[in-house]
C-alpha positions in Angstrom: 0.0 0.0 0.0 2.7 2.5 0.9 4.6 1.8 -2.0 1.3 2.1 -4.2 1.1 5.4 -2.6 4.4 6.2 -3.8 3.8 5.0 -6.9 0.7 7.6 -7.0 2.1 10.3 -5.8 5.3 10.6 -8.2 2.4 10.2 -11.1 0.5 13.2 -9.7 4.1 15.1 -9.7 4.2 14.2 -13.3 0.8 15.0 -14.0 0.8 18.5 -12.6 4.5 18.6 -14.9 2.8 18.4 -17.7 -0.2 20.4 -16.6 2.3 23.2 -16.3 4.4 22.9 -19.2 2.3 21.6 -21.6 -0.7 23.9 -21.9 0.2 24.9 -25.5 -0.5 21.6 -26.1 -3.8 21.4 -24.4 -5.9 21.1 -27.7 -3.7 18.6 -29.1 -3.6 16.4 -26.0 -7.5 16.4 -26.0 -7.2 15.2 -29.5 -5.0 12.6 -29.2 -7.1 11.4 -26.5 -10.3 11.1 -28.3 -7.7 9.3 -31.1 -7.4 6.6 -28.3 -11.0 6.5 -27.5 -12.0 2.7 -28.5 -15.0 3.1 -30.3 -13.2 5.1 -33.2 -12.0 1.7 -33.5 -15.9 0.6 -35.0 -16.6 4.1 -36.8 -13.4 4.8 -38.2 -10.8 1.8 -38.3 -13.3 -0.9 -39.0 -14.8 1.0 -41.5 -11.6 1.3 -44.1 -10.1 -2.0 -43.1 -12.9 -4.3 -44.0 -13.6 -2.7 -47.6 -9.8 -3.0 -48.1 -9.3 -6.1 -46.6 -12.0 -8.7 -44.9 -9.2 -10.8 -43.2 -7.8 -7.5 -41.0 -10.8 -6.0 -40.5 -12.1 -9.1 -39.4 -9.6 -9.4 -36.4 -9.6 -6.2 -35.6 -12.7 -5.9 -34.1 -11.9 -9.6 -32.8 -8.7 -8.2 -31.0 -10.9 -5.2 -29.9 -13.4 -6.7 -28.1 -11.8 -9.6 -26.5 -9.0 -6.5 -25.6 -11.3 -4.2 -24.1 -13.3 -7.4 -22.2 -9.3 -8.0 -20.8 -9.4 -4.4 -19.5 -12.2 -4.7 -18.3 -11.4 -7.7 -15.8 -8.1 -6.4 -15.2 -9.6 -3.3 -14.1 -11.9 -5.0 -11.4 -9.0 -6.9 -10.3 -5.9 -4.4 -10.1 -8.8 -1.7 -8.2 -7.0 0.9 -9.8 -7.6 4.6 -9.0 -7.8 7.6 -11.5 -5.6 10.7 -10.0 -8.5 13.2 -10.2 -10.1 11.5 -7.6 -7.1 9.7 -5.5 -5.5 13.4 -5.1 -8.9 14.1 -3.2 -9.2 11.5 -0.7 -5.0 10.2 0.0 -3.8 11.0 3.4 -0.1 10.8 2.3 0.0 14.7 1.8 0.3 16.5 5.0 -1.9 19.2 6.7 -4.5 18.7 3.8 -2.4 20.4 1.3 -3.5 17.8 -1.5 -2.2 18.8 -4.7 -5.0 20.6 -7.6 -5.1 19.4 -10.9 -6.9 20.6 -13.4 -10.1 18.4 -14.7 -11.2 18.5 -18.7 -14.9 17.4 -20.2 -13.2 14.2 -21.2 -11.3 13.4 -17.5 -14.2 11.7 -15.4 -13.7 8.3 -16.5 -16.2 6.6 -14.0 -14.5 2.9 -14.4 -11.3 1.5 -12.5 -8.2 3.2 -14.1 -6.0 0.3 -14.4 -5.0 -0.9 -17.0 -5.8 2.5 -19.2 -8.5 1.4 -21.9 -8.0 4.1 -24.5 -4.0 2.8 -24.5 -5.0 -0.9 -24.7 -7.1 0.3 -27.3 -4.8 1.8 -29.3 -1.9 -0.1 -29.0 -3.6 -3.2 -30.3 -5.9 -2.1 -32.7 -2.4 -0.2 -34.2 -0.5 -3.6 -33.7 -3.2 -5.1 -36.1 -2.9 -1.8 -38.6 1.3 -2.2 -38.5 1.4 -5.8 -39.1 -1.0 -6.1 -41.6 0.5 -3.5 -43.9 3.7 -4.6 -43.4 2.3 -8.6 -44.2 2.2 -7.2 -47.6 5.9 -6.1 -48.1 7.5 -8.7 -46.3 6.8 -10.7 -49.5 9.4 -8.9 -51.2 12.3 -11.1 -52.8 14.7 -9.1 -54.6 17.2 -6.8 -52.6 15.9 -3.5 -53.7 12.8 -4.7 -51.6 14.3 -6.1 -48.8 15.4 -2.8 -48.0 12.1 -0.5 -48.8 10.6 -3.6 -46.9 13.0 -2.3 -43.8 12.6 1.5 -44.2 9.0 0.6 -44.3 9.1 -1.5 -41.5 11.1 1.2 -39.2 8.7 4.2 -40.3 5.6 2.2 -39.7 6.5 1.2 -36.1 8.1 4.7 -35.6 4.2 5.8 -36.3 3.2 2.8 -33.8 5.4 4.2 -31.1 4.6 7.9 -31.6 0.9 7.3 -31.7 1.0 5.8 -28.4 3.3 7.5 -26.3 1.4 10.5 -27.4 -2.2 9.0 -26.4 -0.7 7.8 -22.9 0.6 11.6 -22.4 -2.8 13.0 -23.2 -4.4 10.4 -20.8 -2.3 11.8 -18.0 -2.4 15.5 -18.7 -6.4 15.4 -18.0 -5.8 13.7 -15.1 -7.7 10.5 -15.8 -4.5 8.0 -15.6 -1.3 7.7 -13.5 2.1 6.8 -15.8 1.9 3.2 -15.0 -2.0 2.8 -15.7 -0.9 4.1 -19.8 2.5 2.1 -19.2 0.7 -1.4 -18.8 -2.6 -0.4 -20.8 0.1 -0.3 -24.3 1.7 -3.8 -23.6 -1.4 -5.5 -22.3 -2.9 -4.2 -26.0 0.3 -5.7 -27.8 -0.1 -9.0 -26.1 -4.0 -9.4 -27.2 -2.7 -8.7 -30.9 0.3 -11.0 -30.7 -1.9 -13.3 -29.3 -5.0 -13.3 -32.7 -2.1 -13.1 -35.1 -2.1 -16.6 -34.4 -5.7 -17.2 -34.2 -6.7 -18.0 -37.9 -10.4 -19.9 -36.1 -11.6 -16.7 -36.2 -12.2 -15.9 -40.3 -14.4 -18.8 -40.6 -16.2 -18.4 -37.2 -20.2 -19.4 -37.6 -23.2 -17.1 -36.2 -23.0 -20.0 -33.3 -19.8 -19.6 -32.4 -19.9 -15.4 -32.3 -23.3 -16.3 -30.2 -21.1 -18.3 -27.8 -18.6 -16.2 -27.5 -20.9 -13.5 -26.9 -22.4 -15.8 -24.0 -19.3 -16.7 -22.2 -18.0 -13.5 -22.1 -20.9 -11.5 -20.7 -21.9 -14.7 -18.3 -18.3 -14.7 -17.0 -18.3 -10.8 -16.8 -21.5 -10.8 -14.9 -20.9 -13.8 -12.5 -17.6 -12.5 -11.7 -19.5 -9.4 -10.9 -22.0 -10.9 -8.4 -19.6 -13.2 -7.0 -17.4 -10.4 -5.8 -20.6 -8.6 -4.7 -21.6 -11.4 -2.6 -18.4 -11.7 -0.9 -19.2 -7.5 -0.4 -17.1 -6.7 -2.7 -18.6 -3.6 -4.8 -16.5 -3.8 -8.1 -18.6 -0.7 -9.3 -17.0 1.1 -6.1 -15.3 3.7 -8.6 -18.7 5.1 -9.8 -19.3 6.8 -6.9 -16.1 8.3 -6.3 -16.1 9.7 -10.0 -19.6 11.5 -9.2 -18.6 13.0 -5.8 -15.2 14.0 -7.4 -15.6 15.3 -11.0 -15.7 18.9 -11.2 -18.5 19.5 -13.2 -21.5 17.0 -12.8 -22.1 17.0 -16.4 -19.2 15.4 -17.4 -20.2 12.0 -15.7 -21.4 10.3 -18.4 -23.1 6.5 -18.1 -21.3 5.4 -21.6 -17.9 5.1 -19.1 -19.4 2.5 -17.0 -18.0 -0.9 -16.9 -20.8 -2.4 -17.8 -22.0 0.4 -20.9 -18.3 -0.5 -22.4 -19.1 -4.4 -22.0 -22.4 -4.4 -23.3 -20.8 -2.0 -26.1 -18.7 -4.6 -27.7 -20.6 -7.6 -27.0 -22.7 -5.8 -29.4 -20.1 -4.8 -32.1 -19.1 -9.0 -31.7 -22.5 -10.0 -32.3 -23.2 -7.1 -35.3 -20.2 -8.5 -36.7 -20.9 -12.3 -36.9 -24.6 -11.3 -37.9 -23.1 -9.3 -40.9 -20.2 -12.0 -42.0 -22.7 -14.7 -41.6 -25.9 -12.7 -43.8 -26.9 -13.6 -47.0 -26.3 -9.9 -48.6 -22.5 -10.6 -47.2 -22.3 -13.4 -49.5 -24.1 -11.5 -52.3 -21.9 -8.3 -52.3 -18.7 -9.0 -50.8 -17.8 -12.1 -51.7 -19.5 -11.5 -55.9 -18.4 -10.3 -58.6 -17.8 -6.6 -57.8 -15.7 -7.4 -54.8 -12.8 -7.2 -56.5 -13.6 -3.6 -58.2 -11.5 -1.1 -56.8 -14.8 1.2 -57.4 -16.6 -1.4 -55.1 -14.3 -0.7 -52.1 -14.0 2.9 -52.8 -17.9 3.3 -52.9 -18.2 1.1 -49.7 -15.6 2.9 -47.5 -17.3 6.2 -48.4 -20.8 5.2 -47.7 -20.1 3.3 -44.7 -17.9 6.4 -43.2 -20.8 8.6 -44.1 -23.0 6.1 -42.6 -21.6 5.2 -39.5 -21.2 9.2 -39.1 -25.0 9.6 -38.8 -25.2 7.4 -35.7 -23.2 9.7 -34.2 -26.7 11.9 -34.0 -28.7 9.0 -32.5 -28.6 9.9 -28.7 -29.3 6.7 -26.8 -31.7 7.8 -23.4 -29.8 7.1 -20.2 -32.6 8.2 -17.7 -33.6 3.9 -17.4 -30.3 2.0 -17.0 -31.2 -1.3 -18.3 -33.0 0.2 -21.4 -29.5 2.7 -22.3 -27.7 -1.0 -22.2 -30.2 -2.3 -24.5 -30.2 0.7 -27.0 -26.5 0.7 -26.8 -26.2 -2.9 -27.1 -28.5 -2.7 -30.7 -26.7 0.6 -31.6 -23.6 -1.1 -31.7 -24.9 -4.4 -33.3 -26.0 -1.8 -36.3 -22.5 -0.4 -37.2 -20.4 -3.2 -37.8 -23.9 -5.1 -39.9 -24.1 -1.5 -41.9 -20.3 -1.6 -42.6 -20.3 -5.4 -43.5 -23.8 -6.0 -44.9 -25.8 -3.5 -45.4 -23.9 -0.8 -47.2 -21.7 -3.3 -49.8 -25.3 -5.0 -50.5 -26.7 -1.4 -51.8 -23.4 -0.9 -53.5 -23.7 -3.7 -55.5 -27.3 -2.6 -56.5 -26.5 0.3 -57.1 -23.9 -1.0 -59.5 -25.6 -3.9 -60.8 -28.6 -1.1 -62.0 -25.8 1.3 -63.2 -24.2 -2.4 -65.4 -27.4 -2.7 -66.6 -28.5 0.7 -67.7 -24.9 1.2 -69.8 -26.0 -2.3 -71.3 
């Protein structure tokens, strides 16, 4: 315990560090904290790596939901506390003089703060990205190739390394991570990656085996929960300190509670198997027009666009268990719209266009 405290006190010393001397960079540590922010990995990465490749984008939302499902039981284990609120209630600093740092719309994370989520995120849904483009020129025989296949190699991971270190500073300048939170957040991300690069099971997964998946991971999820709370545990104990602690009451928002991020991706899992395993899947993707570089282009547009507009639906969070629902089918829609729905109008759209010229 001392030495935890310890450990939390030198972060708040680095925290207020950067408070100080980075405020120039205020804006574009916000920014790179909303690049972090998990569910840009179903709007935004998904998106363009499905149309431009089935296999990556496939695993990508694989590695994050099954990554973020990690954090999430790591983060009911490890207890960890976010500095915004720790700084408040510690008794290491003498005479009350507890140190102030500055709170931001985006710092009152109501969930555990250990491992961070945005930098397990990141890290692994970039893992996937870096890998996979360099899968392509690893390929490459002749010497001339080896080495663009090297310089491509050290710029691509140079990207990797700059992306996250600058999403872990931005999650400690609001105040909503200590250093070591960010620290083992990155490598817990790189380890789920590693671990589905060699997981090939999951391209030719059926509806029933997303279904069980889904199953086992929220009935492991909840009965963890209630075993914990039956042994009076409360492993929703953070809530209430992120409530009585966040400066401005209307930051608290339910969409950062454990359970909104499980039943989140439970729902992108599900949306995805739905959409792989649909008839109009078959029909678009895997036909004729697949292969059209018009296809893709016209799919990645339309399902950007798409995606986009959900952005406007505002799920109601003044019923608990009907915001979990709604968010549950909310995300169940994008990855079914990127997969199914969009490529299947594509390709009538196209077919009508063929068809007119003829």
């Amino acid at each position: 315990s001392i030495k935890m405290d310890l450990l939390h006190s030198n972060g708040v010393l680095i925290i207020q560090h950067l408070q100080r001397d980075y405020r120039a960079y205020q804006d574009f540590l916000n920014f790179m904290s909303h690049v972090g922010d998990p569910r840009n990995i179903f709007s935004i990465y998904f998106p363009l790596w499905f149309q431009l490749n089935q296999v990556v984008g496939t695993k990508m939302i694989w590695v994050a939901v099954i990554g973020d499902w990690f954090n999430l039981i790591f983060k009911w284990i490890l207890f960890g506390h976010r500095p915004y609120w720790w700084v408040q209630e510690t008794m290491i600093y003498p005479n009350q003089s507890s140190p102030c740092l500055e709170q931001f719309p985006i710092t009152c994370e109501t969930g555990p703060g250990s491992p961070s989520g945005h930098a397990m995120g990141s890290s692994c849904v970039w893992y996937v990205m870096v890998t996979a483009a360099l899968s392509y020129t690893v390929r490459w025989k002749d010497k001339s190739a080896v080495t663009l296949h090297r310089l491509t190699w050290s710029f691509l991971w140079s990207i990797f390394w700059i992306i996250q270190i600058s999403v872990c500073i931005s999650r400690v300048f609001i105040a909503t991570h200590f250093p070591h939170q960010v620290v083992l957040g990155v490598f817990a991300g790189i380890l789920v990656a590693e671990a589905f690069e060699h997981t090939p099971a999951i391209q030719t997964a059926s509806l029933r085996m997303y279904i069980k998946t889904n199953l086992f991971l929220f009935i492991f999820a909840l009965g963890f929960y209630l075993s914990l709370k039956l042994l009076d545990i409360d492993l929703l104990w953070s809530v209430p300190k992120a409530k009585k602690w966040c400066a401005n009451p209307d930051w608290i928002n339910i969409d950062t509670t454990p359970f909104a991020g499980l039943v989140r991706n439970l729902g992108a899992l599900f949306g995805l198997g739905l959409g792989i395993n649909s008839e109009m899947f078959f029909t678009s993707c895997k036909g004729k027009n697949s292969c059209k570089i018009s296809f893709r282009i016209l799919c990645i547009a339309a399902s950007l666009a798409t995606l986009q507009l959900y952005n406007f639906v505002k799920i109601p969070t003044h019923t608990e268990y009907l915001f979990y629902i709604l968010s549950f089918c909310k995300s169940a829609a994008m990855p079914l719209t990127v997969v199914a729905l969009v490529p299947y109008c594509v390709h009538l759209l196209m077919r009508t266009t063929e068809k007119k010229l003829n």
